[in-house]
Short mmCIF file of C-alpha atoms and ligand atoms in Angstrom, two decimals:
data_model
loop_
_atom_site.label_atom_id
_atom_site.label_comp_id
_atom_site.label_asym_id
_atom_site.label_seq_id
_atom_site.Cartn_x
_atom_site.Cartn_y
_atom_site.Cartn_z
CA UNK A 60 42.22 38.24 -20.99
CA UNK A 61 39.93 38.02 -18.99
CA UNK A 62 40.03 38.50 -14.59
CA UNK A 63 39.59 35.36 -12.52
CA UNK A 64 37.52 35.20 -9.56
CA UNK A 65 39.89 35.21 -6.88
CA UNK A 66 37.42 32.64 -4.55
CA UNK A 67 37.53 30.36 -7.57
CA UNK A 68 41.00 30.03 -7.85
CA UNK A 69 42.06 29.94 -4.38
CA UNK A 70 39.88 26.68 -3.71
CA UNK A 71 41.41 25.72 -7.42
CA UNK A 72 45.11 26.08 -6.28
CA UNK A 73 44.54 24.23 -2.94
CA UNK A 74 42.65 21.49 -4.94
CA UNK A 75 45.97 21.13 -7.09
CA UNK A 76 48.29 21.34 -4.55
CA UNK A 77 47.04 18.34 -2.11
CA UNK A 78 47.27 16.33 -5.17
CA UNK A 79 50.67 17.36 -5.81
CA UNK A 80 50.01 18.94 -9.69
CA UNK A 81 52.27 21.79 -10.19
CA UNK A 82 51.08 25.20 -11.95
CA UNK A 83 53.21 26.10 -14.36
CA UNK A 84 53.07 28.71 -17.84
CA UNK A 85 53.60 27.17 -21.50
CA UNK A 86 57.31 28.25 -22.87
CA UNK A 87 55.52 28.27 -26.25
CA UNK A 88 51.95 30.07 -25.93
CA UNK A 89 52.61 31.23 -22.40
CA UNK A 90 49.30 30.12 -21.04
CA UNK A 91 48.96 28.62 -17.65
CA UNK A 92 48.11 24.97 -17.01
CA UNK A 93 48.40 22.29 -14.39
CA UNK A 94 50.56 19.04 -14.48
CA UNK A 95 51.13 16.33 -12.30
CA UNK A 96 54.30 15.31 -13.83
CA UNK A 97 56.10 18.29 -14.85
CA UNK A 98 55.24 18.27 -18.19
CA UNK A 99 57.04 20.73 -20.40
CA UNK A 100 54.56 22.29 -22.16
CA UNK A 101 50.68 22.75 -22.20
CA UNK A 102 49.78 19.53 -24.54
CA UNK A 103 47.51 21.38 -26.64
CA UNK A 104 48.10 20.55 -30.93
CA UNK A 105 50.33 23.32 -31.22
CA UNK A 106 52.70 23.43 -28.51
CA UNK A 107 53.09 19.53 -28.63
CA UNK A 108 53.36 19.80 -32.05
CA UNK A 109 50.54 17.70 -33.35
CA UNK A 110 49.79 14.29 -31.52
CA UNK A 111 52.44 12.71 -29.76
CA UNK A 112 49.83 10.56 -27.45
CA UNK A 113 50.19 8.12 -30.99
CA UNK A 114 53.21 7.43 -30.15
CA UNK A 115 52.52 5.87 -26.81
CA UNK A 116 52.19 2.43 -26.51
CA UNK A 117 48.53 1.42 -26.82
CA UNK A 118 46.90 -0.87 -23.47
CA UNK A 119 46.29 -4.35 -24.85
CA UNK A 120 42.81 -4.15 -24.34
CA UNK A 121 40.88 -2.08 -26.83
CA UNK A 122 38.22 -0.12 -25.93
CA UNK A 123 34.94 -0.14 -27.93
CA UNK A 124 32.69 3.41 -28.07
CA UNK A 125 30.09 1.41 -26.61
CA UNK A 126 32.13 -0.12 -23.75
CA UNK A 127 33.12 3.39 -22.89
CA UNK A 128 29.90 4.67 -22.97
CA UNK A 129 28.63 1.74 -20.21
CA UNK A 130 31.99 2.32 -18.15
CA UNK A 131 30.88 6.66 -18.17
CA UNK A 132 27.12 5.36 -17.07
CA UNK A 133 28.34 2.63 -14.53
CA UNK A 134 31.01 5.19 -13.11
CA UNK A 135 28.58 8.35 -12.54
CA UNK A 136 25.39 7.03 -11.73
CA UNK A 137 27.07 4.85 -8.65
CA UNK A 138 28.08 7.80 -7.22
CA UNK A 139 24.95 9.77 -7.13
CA UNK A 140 24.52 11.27 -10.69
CA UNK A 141 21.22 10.61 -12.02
CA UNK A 142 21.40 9.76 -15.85
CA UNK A 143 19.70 12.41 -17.77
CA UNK A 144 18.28 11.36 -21.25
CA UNK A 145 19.74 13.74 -24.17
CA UNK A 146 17.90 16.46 -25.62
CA UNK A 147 16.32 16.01 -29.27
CA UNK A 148 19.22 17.40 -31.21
CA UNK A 149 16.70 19.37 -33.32
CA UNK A 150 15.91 22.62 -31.45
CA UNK A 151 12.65 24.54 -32.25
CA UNK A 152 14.32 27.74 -29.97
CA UNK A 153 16.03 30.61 -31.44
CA UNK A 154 19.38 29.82 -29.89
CA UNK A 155 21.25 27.28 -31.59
CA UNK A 156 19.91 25.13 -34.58
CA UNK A 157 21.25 21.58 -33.43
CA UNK A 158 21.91 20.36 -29.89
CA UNK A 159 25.96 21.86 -28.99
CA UNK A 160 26.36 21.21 -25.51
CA UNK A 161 25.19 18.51 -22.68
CA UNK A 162 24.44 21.67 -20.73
CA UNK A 163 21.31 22.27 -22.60
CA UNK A 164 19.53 19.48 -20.76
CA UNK A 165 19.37 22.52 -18.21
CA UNK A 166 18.42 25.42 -20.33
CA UNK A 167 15.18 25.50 -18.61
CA UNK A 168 17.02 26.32 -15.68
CA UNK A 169 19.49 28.47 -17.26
CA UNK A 170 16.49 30.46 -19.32
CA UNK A 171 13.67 30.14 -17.09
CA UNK A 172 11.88 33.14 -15.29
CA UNK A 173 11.84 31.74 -11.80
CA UNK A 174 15.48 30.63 -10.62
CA UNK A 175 15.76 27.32 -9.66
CA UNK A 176 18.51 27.33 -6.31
CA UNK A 177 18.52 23.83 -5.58
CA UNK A 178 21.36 21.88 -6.68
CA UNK A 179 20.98 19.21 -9.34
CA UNK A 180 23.43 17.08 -10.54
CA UNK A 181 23.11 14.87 -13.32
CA UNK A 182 25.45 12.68 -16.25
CA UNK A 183 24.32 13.07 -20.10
CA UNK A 184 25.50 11.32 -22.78
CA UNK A 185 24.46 14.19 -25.57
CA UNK A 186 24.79 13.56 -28.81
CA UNK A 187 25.74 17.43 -30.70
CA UNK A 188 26.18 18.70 -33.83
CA UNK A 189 28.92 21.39 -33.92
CA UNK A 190 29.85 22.57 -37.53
CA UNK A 191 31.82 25.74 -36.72
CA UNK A 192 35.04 23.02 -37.69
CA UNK A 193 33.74 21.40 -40.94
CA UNK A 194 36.36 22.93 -42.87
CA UNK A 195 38.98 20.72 -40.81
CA UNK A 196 37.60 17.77 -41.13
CA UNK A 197 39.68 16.67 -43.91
CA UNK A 198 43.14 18.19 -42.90
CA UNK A 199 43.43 17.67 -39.17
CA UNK A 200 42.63 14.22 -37.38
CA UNK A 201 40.47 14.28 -34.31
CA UNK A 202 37.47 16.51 -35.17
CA UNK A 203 34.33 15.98 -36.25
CA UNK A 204 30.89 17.38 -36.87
CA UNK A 205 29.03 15.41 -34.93
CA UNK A 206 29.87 13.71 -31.76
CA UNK A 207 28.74 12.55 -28.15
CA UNK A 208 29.20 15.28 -25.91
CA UNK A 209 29.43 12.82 -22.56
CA UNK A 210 29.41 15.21 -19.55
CA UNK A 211 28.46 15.82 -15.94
CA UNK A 212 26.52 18.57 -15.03
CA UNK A 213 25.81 20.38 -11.99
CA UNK A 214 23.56 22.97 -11.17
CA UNK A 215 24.05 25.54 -8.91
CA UNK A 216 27.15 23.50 -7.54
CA UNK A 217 29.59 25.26 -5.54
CA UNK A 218 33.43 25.84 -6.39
CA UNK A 219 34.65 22.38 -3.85
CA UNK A 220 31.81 20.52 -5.31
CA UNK A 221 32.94 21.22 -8.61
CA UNK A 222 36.02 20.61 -7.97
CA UNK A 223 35.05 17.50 -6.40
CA UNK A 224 33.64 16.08 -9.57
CA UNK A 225 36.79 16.60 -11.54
CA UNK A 226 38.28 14.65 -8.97
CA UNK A 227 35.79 12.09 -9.81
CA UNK A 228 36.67 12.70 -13.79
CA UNK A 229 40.56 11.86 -12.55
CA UNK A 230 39.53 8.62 -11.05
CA UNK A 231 37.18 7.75 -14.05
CA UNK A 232 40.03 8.44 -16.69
CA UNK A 233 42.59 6.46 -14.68
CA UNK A 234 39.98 3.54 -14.40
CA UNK A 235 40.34 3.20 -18.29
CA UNK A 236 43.69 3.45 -18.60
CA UNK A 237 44.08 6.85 -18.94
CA UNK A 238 47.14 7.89 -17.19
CA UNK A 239 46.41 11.05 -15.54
CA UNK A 240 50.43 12.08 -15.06
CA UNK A 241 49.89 12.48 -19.42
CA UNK A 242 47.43 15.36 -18.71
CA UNK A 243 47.89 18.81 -18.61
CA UNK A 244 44.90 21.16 -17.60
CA UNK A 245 45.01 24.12 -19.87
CA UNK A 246 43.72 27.25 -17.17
CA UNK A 247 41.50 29.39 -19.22
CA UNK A 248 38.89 32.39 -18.11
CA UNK A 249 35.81 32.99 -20.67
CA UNK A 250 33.00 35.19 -21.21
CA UNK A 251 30.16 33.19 -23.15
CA UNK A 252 27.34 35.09 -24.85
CA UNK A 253 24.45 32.98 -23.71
CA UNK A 254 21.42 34.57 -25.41
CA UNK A 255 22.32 38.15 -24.68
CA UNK A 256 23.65 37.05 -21.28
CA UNK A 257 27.29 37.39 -20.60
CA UNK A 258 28.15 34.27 -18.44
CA UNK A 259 31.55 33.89 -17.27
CA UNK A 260 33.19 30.34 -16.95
CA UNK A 261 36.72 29.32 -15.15
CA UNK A 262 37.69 26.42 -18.08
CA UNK A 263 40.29 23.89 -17.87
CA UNK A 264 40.71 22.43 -21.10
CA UNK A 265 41.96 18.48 -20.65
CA UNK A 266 44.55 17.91 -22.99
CA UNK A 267 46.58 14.60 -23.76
CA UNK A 268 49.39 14.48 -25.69
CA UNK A 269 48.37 17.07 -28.25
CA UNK A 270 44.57 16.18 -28.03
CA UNK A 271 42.30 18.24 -26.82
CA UNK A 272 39.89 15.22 -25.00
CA UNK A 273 37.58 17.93 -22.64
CA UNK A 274 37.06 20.63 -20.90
CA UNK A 275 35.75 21.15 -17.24
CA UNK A 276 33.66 24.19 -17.08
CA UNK A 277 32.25 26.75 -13.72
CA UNK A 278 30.34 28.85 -15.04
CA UNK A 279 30.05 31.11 -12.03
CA UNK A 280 27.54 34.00 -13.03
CA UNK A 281 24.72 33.05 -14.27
CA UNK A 282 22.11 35.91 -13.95
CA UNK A 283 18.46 35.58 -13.41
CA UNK A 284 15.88 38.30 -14.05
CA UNK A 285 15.25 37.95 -10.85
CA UNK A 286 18.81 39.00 -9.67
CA UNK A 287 19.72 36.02 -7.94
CA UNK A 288 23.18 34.40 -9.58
CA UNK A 289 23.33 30.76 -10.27
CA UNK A 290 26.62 28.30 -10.97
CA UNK A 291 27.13 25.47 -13.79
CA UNK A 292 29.49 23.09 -13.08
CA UNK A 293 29.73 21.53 -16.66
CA UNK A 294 32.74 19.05 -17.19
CA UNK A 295 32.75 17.14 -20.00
CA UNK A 296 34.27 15.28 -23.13
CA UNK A 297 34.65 14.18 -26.95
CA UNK A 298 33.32 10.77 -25.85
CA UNK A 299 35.36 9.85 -29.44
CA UNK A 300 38.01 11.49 -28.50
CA UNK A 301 38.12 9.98 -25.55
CA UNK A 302 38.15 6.50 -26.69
CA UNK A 303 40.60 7.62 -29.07
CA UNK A 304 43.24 8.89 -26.31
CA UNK A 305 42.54 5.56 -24.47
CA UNK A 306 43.60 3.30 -27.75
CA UNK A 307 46.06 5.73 -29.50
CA UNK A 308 44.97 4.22 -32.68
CA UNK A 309 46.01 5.36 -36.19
CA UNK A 310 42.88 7.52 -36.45
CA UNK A 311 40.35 9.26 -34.96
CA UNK A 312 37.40 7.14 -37.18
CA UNK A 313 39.00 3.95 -35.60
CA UNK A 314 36.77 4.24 -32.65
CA UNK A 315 33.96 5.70 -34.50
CA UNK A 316 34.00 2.91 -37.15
CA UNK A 317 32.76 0.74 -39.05
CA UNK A 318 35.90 -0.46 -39.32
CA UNK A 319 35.43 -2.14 -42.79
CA UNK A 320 35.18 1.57 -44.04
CA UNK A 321 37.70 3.52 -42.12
CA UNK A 322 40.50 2.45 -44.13
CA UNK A 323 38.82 3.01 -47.37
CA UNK A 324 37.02 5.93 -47.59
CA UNK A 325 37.74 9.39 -46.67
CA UNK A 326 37.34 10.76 -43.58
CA UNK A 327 35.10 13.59 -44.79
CA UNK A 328 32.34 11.05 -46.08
CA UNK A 329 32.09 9.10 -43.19
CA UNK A 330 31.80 11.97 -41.02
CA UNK A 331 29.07 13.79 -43.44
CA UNK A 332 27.39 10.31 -44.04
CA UNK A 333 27.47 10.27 -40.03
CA UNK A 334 25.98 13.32 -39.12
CA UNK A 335 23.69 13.55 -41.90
CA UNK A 336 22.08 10.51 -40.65
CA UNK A 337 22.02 12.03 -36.88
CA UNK A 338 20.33 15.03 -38.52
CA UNK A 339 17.62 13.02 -41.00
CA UNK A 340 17.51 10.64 -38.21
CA UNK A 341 16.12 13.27 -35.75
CA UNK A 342 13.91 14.21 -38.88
CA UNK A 343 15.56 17.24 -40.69
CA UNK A 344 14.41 17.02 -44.30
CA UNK A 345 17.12 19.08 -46.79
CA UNK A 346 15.95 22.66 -47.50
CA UNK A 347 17.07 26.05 -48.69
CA UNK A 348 17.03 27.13 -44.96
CA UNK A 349 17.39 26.58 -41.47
CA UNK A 350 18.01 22.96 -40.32
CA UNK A 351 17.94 21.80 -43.79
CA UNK A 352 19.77 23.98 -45.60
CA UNK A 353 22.64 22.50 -43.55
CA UNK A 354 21.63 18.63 -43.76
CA UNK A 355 21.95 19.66 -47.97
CA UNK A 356 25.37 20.73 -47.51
CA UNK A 357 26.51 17.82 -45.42
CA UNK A 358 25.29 15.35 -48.47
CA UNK A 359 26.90 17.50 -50.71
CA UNK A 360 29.91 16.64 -49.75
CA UNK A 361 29.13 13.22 -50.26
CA UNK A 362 27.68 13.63 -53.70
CA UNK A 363 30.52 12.34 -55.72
CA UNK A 364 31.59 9.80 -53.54
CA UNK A 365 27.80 8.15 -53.09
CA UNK A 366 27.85 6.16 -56.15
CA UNK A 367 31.29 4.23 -54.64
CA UNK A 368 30.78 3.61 -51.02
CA UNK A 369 27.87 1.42 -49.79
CA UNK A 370 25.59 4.29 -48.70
CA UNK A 371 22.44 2.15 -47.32
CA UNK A 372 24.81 0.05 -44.89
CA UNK A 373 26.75 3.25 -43.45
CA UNK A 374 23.75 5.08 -42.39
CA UNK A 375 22.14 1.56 -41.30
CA UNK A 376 25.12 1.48 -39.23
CA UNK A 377 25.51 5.36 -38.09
CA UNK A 378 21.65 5.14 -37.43
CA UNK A 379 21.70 2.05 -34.95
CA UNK A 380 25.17 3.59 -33.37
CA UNK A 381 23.29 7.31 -32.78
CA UNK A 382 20.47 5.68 -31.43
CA UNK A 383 22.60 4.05 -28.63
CA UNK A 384 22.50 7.58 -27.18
CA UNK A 385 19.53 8.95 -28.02
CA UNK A 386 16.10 8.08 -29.82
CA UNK A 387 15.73 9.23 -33.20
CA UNK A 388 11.94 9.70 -34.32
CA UNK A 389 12.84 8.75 -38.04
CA UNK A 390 13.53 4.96 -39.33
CA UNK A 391 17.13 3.95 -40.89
CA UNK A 392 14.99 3.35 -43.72
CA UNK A 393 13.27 6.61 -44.15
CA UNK A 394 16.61 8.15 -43.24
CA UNK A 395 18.29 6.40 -46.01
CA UNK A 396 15.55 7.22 -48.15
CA UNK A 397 16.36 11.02 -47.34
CA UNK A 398 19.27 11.19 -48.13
CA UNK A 399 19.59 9.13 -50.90
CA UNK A 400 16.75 10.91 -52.52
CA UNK A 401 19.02 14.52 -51.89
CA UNK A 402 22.32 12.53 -53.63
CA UNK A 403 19.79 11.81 -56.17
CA UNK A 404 19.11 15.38 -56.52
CA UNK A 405 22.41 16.50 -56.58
CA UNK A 406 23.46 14.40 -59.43
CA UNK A 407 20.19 15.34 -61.53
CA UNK A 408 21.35 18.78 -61.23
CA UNK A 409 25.02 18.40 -61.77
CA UNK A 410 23.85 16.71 -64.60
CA UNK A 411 21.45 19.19 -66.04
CA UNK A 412 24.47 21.55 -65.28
CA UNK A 413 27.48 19.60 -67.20
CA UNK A 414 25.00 19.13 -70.19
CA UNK A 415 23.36 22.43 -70.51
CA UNK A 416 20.25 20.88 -70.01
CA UNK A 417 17.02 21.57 -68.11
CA UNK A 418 15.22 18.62 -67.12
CA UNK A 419 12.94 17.81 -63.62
CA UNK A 420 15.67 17.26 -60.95
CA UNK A 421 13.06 15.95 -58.44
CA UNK A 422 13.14 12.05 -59.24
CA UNK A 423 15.65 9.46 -58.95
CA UNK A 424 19.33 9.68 -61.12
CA UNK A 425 18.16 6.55 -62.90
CA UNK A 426 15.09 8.11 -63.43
CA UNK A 427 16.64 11.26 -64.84
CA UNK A 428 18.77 9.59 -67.06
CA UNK A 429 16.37 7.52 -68.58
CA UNK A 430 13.84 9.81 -69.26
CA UNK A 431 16.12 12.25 -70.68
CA UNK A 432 17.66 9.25 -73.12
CA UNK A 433 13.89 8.90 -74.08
CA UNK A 434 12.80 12.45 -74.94
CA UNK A 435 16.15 12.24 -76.74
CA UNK A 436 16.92 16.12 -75.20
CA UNK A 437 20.45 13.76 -75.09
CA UNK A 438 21.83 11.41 -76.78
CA UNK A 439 22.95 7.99 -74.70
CA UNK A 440 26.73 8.49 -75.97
CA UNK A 441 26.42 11.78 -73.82
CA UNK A 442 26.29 9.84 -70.82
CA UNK A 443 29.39 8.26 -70.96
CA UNK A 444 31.16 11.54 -71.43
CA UNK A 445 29.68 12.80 -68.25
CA UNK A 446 30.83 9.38 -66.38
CA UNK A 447 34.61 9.98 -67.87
CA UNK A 448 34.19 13.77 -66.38
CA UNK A 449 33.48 12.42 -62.84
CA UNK A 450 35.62 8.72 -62.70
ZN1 LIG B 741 51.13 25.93 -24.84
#
């Protein structure tokens, strides 16, 4: 594991102590973490053994995504933090292919030639697309590929002043009902590859009751061509998860919504249909590579499932919830028509593939079908036994 920096967690310990949170090491993974009420173990999934926060008893007011998005605002821009508008989660730089991290609202700062040493503090509300934990999705509650990475960020902030914003994150968890005695902070030290860089952060991962809702980042070494070493102070969270932790509702998509869907269709679909319209929202058009080659793989896992959910009034209603956060350059209409149009494709060539066939998979399914019927390269009774294959 990685060494600490001893000035980091001196001013860390003393922060913890005045508050009264005890340091103590997980019996189960033997990591360190912080609690203010003795807590028994780390409250990460494993050591709590899944997520016990479901068993509290929910506050009797419910909180809405977009209530908890105005409270985050409301909270951090009355005490100084200048709302920063979200990066377009399309990136044109070599680094990452979709907007990750709130942080990247200072990559000109982090990348630039000339170091910047004033401090800057700002709040971001970032929508990202993270699809390292796609494969989860379907088995484990509480992730998803696309979410609103709702952070503070602080540039070239010292260790107090970092410190002094998690403070700030206490009060603003507490103000939503958030009780701050569930939390444990998971102590963690991490080097992070940041274009060749190696840029070392003190983490403390928020957990709650099994749920992972943040983490509060100091990046301490950031290294400028120059020489001269800059600081991130990067705390953020899940705003979904968030919300989630606050209710304790069934499920994760609860929050996330539309809530005459949640109970019906998989989670996978809504979460594909979700951040496939984020992505052909922000105007990613489905290709063999780059950007696209990942918005085709997202619908594909939607392919079967298009023909029995009500496509055109999810991504109305993903496109119109996105672009609460951030502005997205394409239409719901046009994004619709993307996507739709890449279902389309999918099922012409599933269908040329079931049938041994070799028709033009560029055109609508009806399309397809139709003109395939009229050519007579099948016959219509072939249809149906495709239909039984896939019902
Ligand atoms: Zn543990």
């Amino acid at each position: 594991m990685k060494e600490s920096d001893s000035a980091i967690v001196a001013v860390r310990d003393d922060f913890f102590a005045r508050r009264s949170w005890q340091r103590k090491q997980c019996p189960l993974c033997l990591e360190e973490y912080y609690t203010k009420r003795d807590l028994p173990h780390c409250g990460s999934y494993r050591c709590a053994g899944g997520y016990p926060l479901l068993n509290i008893p929910a506050p009797k007011v419910y909180l809405e995504l977009g209530a908890c998005a105005e409270n985050f605002r409301e909270f951090f821009t009355t005490r100084g933090y200048r709302l920063h508008p979200p990066v377009a989660i399309v990136r044109s730089d070599e680094r990452t292919l979709f907007a990750s991290t709130a942080g990247q609202v200072f990559d000109d700062l982090i990348y630039g030639q000339s170091p910047q040493r004033d401090p800057q503090q700002c709040a971001v509300m970032q929508p990202v697309i993270r699809l390292q934990g796609i494969g989860l999705v379907a088995s484990l509650d509480g992730i998803s590929t696309s979410f609103v990475h709702t952070a503070t960020e602080c540039w070239n902030a010292t260790t107090e002043k970092h410190f002094n914003s998690l403070d700030q994150w206490l009060d603003f968890f507490s103000g939503l009902g958030l009780h701050v005695g569930g939390l444990c902070l998971k102590l963690k030290c991490a080097d992070n590859d940041w274009a060749g860089r190696t840029v070392t952060s003190e983490m403390l991962k928020i957990n709650y009751d099994g749920l992972e809702v943040g983490v509060a980042n100091l990046f301490f070494n950031i290294t400028h061509q120059s020489g001269d070493i800059a600081t991130l102070s990067d705390i953020g969270v899940g705003l979904e998860r968030l919300v989630w932790a606050v209710n304790k509702s069934p499920a994760y998509f609860d929050g996330i919504g539309p809530l005459s869907s949640v109970t019906i269709h998989k989670r996978v679909a809504l979460d594909a249909i979700r951040t496939a319209t984020l992505m052909a929202g922000s105007g990613v058009v489905p290709d063999h590579k780059n950007q696209g080659s990942k918005l085709r793989a997202m619908i594909g896992l939607i392919m079967e499932e298009a023909q029995h959910l009500n496509l055109y009034e999810l991504v109305r209603y993903y496109h119109r919830q996105w672009t609460s956060f951030v502005d997205l350059p394409v239409s719901r209409e046009q994004t619709y028509s993307t996507i739709w149009s890449e279902i389309n494709r999918g099922l012409n060539l599933e269908t040329n593939r079931v049938l041994g066939i070799d028709e033009p998979f560029e055109q609508g399914h009806e399309e397809f079908l139709r003109r395939a019927v009229q050519k007579r390269v099948i016959p219509i009774a072939r249809l149906w036994d495709i239909k039984r294959r896939t019902t």
